[in-house]
Short mmCIF file of C-alpha atoms in Angstrom, two decimals:
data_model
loop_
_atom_site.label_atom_id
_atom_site.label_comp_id
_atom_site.label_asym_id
_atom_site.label_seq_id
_atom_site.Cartn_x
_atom_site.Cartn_y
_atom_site.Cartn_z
CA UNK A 1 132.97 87.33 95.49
CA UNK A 2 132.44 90.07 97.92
CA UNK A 3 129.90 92.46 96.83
CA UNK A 4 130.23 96.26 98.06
CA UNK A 5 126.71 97.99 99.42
CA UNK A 6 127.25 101.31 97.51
CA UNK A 7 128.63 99.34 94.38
CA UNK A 8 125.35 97.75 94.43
CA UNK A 9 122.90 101.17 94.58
CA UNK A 10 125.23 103.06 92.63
CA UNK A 11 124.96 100.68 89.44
CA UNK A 12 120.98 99.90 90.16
CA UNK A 13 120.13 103.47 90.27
CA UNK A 14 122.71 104.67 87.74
CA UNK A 15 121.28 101.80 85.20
CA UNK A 16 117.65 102.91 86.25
CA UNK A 17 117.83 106.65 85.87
CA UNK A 18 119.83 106.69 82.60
CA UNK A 19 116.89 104.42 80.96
CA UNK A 20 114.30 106.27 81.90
CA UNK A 21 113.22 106.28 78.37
CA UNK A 22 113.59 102.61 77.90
CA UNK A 23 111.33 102.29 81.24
CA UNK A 24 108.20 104.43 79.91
CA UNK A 25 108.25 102.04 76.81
CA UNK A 26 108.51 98.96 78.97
CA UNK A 27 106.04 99.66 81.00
CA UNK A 28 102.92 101.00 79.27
CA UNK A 29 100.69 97.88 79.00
CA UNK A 30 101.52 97.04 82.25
CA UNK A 31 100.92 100.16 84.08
CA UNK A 32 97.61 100.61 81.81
CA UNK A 33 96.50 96.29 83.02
CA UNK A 34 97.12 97.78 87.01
CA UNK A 35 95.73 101.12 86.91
CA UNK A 36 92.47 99.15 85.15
CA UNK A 37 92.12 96.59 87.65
CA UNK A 38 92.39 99.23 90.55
CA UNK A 39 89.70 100.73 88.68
CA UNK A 40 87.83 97.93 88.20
CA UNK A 41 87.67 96.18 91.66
CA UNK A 42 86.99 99.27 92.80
CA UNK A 43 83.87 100.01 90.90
CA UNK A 44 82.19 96.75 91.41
CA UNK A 45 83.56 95.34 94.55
CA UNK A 46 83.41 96.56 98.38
CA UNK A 47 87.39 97.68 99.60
CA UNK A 48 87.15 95.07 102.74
CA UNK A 49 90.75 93.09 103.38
CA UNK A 50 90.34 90.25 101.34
CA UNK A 51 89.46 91.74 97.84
CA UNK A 52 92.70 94.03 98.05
CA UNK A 53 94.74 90.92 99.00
CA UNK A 54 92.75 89.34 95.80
CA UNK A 55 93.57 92.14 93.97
CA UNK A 56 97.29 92.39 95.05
CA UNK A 57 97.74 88.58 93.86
CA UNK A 58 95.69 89.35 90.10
CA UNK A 59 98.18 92.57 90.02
CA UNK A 60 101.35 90.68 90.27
CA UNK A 61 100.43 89.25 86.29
CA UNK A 62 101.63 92.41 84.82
CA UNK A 63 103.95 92.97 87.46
CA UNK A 64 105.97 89.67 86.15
CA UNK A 65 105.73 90.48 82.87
CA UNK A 66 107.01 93.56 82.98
CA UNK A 67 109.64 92.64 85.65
CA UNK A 68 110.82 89.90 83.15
CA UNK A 69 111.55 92.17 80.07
CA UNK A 70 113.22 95.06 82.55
CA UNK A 71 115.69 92.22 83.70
CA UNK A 72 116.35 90.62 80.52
CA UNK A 73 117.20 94.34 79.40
CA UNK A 74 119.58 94.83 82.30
CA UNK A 75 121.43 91.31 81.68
CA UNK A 76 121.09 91.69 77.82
CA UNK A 77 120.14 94.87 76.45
CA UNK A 78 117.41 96.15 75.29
CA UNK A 79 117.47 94.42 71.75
CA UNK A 80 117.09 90.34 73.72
CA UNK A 81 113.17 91.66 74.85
CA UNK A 82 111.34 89.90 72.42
CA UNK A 83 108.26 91.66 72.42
CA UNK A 84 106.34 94.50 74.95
CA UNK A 85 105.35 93.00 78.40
CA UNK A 86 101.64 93.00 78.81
CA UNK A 87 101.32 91.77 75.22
CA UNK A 88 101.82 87.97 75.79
CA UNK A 89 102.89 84.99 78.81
CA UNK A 90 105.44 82.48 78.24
CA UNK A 91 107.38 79.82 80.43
CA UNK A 92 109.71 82.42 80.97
CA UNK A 93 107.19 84.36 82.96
CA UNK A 94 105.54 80.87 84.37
CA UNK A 95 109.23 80.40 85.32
CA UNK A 96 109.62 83.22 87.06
CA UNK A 97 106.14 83.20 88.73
CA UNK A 98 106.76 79.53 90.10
CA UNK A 99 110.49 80.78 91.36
CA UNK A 100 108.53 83.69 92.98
CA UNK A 101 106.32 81.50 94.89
CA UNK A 102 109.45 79.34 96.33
CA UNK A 103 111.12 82.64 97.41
CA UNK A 104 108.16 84.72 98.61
CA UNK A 105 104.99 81.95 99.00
CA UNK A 106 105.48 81.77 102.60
CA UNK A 107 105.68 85.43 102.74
CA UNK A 108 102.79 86.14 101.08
CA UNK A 109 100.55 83.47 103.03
CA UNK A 110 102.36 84.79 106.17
CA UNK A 111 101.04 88.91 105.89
CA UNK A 112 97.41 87.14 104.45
CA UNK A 113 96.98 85.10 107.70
CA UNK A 114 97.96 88.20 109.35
CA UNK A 115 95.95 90.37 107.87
CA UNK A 116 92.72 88.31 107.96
CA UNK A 117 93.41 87.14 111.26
CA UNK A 118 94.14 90.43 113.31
CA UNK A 119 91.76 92.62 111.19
CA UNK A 120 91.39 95.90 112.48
CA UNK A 121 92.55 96.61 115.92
CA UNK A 122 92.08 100.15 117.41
CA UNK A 123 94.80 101.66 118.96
CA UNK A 124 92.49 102.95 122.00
CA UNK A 125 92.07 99.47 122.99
CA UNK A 126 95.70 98.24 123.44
CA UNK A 127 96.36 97.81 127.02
CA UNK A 128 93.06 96.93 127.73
CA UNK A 129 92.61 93.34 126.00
CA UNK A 130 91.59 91.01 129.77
CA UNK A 131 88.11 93.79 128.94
CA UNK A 132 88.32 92.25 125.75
CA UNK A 133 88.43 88.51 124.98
CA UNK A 134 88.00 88.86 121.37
CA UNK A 135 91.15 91.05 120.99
CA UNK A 136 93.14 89.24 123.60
CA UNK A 137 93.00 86.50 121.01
CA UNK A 138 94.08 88.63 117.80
CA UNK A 139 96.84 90.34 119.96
CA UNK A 140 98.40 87.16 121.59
CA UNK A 141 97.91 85.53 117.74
CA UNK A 142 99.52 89.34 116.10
CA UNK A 143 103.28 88.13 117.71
CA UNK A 144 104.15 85.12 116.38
CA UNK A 145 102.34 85.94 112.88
CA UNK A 146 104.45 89.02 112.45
CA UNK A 147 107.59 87.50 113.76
CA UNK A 148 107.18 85.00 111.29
CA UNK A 149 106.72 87.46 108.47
CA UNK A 150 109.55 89.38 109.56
CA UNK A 151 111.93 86.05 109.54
CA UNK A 152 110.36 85.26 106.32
CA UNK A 153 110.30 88.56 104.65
CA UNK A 154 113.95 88.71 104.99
CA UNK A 155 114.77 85.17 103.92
CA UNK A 156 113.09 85.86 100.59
CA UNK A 157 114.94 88.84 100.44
CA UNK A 158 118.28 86.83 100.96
CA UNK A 159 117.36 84.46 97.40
CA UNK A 160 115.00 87.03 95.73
CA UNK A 161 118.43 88.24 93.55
CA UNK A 162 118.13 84.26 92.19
CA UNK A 163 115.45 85.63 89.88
CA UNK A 164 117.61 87.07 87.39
CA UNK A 165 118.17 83.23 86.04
CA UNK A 166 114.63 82.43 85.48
CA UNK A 167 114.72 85.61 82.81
CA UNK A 168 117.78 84.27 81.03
CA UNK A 169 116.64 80.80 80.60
CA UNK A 170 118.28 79.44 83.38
CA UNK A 171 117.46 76.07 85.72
CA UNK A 172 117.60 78.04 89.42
CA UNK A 173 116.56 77.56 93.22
CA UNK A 174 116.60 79.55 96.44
CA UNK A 175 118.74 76.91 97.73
CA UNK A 176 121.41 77.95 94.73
CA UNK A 177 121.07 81.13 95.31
CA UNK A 178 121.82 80.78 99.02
CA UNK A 179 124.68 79.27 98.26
CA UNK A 180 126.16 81.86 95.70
CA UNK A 181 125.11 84.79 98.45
CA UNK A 182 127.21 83.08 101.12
CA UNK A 183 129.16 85.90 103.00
CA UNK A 184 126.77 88.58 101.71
CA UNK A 185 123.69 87.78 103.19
CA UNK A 186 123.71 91.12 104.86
CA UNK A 187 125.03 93.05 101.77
CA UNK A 188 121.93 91.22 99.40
CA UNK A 189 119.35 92.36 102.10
CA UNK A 190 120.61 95.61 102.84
CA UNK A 191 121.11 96.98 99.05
CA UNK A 192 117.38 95.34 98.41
CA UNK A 193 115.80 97.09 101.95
CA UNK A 194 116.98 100.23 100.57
CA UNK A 195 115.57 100.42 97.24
CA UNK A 196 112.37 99.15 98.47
CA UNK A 197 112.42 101.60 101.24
CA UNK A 198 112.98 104.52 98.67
CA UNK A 199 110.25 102.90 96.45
CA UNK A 200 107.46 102.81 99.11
CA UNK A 201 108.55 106.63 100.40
CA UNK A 202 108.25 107.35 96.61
CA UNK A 203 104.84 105.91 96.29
CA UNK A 204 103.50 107.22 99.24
CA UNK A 205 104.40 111.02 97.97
CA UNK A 206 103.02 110.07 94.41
CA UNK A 207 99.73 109.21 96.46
CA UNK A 208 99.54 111.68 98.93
CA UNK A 209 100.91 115.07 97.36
CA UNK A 210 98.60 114.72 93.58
CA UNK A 211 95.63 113.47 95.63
CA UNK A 212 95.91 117.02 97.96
CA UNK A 213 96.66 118.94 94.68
CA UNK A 214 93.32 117.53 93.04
CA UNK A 215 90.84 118.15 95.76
CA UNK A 216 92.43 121.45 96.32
CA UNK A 217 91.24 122.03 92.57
CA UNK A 218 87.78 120.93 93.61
CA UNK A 219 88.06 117.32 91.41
CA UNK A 220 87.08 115.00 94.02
CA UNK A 221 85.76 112.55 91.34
CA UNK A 222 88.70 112.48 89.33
CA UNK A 223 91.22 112.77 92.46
CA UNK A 224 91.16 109.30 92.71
CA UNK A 225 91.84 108.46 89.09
CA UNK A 226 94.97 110.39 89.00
CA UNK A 227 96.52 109.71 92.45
CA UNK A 228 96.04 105.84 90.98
CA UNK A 229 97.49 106.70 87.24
CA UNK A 230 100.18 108.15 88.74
CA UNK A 231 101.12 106.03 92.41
CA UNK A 232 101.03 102.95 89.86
CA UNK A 233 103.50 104.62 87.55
CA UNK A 234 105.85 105.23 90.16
CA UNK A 235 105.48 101.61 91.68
CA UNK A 236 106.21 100.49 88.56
CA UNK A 237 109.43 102.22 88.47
CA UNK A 238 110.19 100.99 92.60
CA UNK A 239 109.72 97.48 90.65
CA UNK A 240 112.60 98.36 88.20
CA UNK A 241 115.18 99.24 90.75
CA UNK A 242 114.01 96.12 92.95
CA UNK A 243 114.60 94.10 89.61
CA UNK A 244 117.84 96.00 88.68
CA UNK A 245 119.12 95.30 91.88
CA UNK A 246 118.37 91.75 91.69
CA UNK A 247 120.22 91.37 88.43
CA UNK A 248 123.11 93.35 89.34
CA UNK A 249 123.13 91.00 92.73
CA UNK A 250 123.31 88.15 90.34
CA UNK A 251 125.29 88.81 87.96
CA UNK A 252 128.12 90.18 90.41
CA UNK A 253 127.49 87.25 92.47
CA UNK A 254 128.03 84.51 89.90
CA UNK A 255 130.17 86.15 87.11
CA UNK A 256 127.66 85.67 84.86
CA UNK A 257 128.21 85.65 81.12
CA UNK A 258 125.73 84.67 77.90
CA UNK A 259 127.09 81.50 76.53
CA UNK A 260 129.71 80.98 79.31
CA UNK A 261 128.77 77.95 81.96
CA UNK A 262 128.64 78.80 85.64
CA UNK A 263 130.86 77.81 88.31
#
């Protein structure tokens, strides 16, 4: 099967923007679980590096259970969600997490050890490490780190569409899925880069343009508030295409029907 870039968009985004309604409902107790979290942590917790990389990894719970009813209602309508996301876990969504962690574990460790390890590193500076010892070290350990979350980063995008099984019940692995994407690796990676490239442009605007608006209006306090309420929202709906896209991957890929074995 040879899968066709713009095929690929056009369906994900066409699917998307013509469910719009079918999205808000979806994603309620989810988006409400996120936005109070954000909240939350940052109420009674300093923002240093490791509590947002501890809150990143409490966020994706909702995430996954909302990304779990969106694709079953791409692969089987709307009427196969059994009940709103936010409102219960099941081995579908342990299914689904564990799958994640094959595909994107190494990622995920990958941008941590990065993260922790380089820390901050100002710009001035670069240039200038032999003055430095301390940031010689992070720079000359900032390379191979970032290669290898590069390399990584786009392996997991090369299985990610292999997903889609876990939410229809089915026994999966990156190693099947790299197998099914053979001659589209490029294709997969491409048609996901996209849509996660228009869902981070798309967040950053929901962050930056209501956050101006607000302290233009003099509501510092609440500024924050609402630039969350409403960047989450529109992550949320970045994690719909991503998951569309997935399913659409999958489903083109292996000719998926309900009831009908695979090849």
């Amino acid at each position: 099967m040879k899968l066709s870039f713009g095929a690929i968009l056009s369906e994900s985004f066409g699917f998307f923007f013509a469910r719009l309604g079918l999205f808000f409902h979806l994603v309620t107790i989810p988006w409400i679980l996120s936005l109070a979290l954000r909240i939350f942590t940052s109420a009674v917790t300093e923002q240093t590096l490791l509590t947002v990389l501890a809150e990143k990894a409490i966020d994706v719970i909702p995430t996954i259970m909302f990304q779990v009813a969106w694709m079953r209602l791409v692969l089987l309508g709307p009427e196969r969600v059994e009940r709103l996301p936010g409102l219960g876990w099941s081995r579908r969504e342990t299914a689904f997490l564990l799958h994640l962690l094959k595909v994107a574990g190494v990622t995920f460790a990958l941008i941590v050890a990065f993260t922790l390890t380089v820390g901050t590193i100002d710009p001035t500076m670069l240039g200038d490490a032999a003055a430095n010892p301390d940031l010689m070290r992070r720079e000359a350990m900032a390379a191979p780190l970032g290669t290898g979350f590069i390399v990584s980063a786009l392996l997991a995008l090369r299985v990610s569409f292999g997903l889609a099984a876990t939410t229809v019940d089915l026994p999966w692995s990156p190693r099947r899925s790299w197998a099914y994407g053979r001659g589209n690796s490029w294709t997969i990676i491409g048609s996901l880069f996209v849509v996660l490239f228009a869902g981070a442009v798309g967040t950053s605007v929901a962050v930056i343009v209501p956050l101006a608006l607000m302290r233009n209006l003099g509501a510092d306090t609440a500024a924050a508030v609402v630039t969350w309420t409403i960047a989450i929202l529109v992550s949320y709906g970045s994690a719909a295409l991503v998951a569309t896209t997935q399913a659409v991957i999958w489903r083109r890929l292996t000719a998926w029907r309900e009831g009908v074995p695979l090849a």
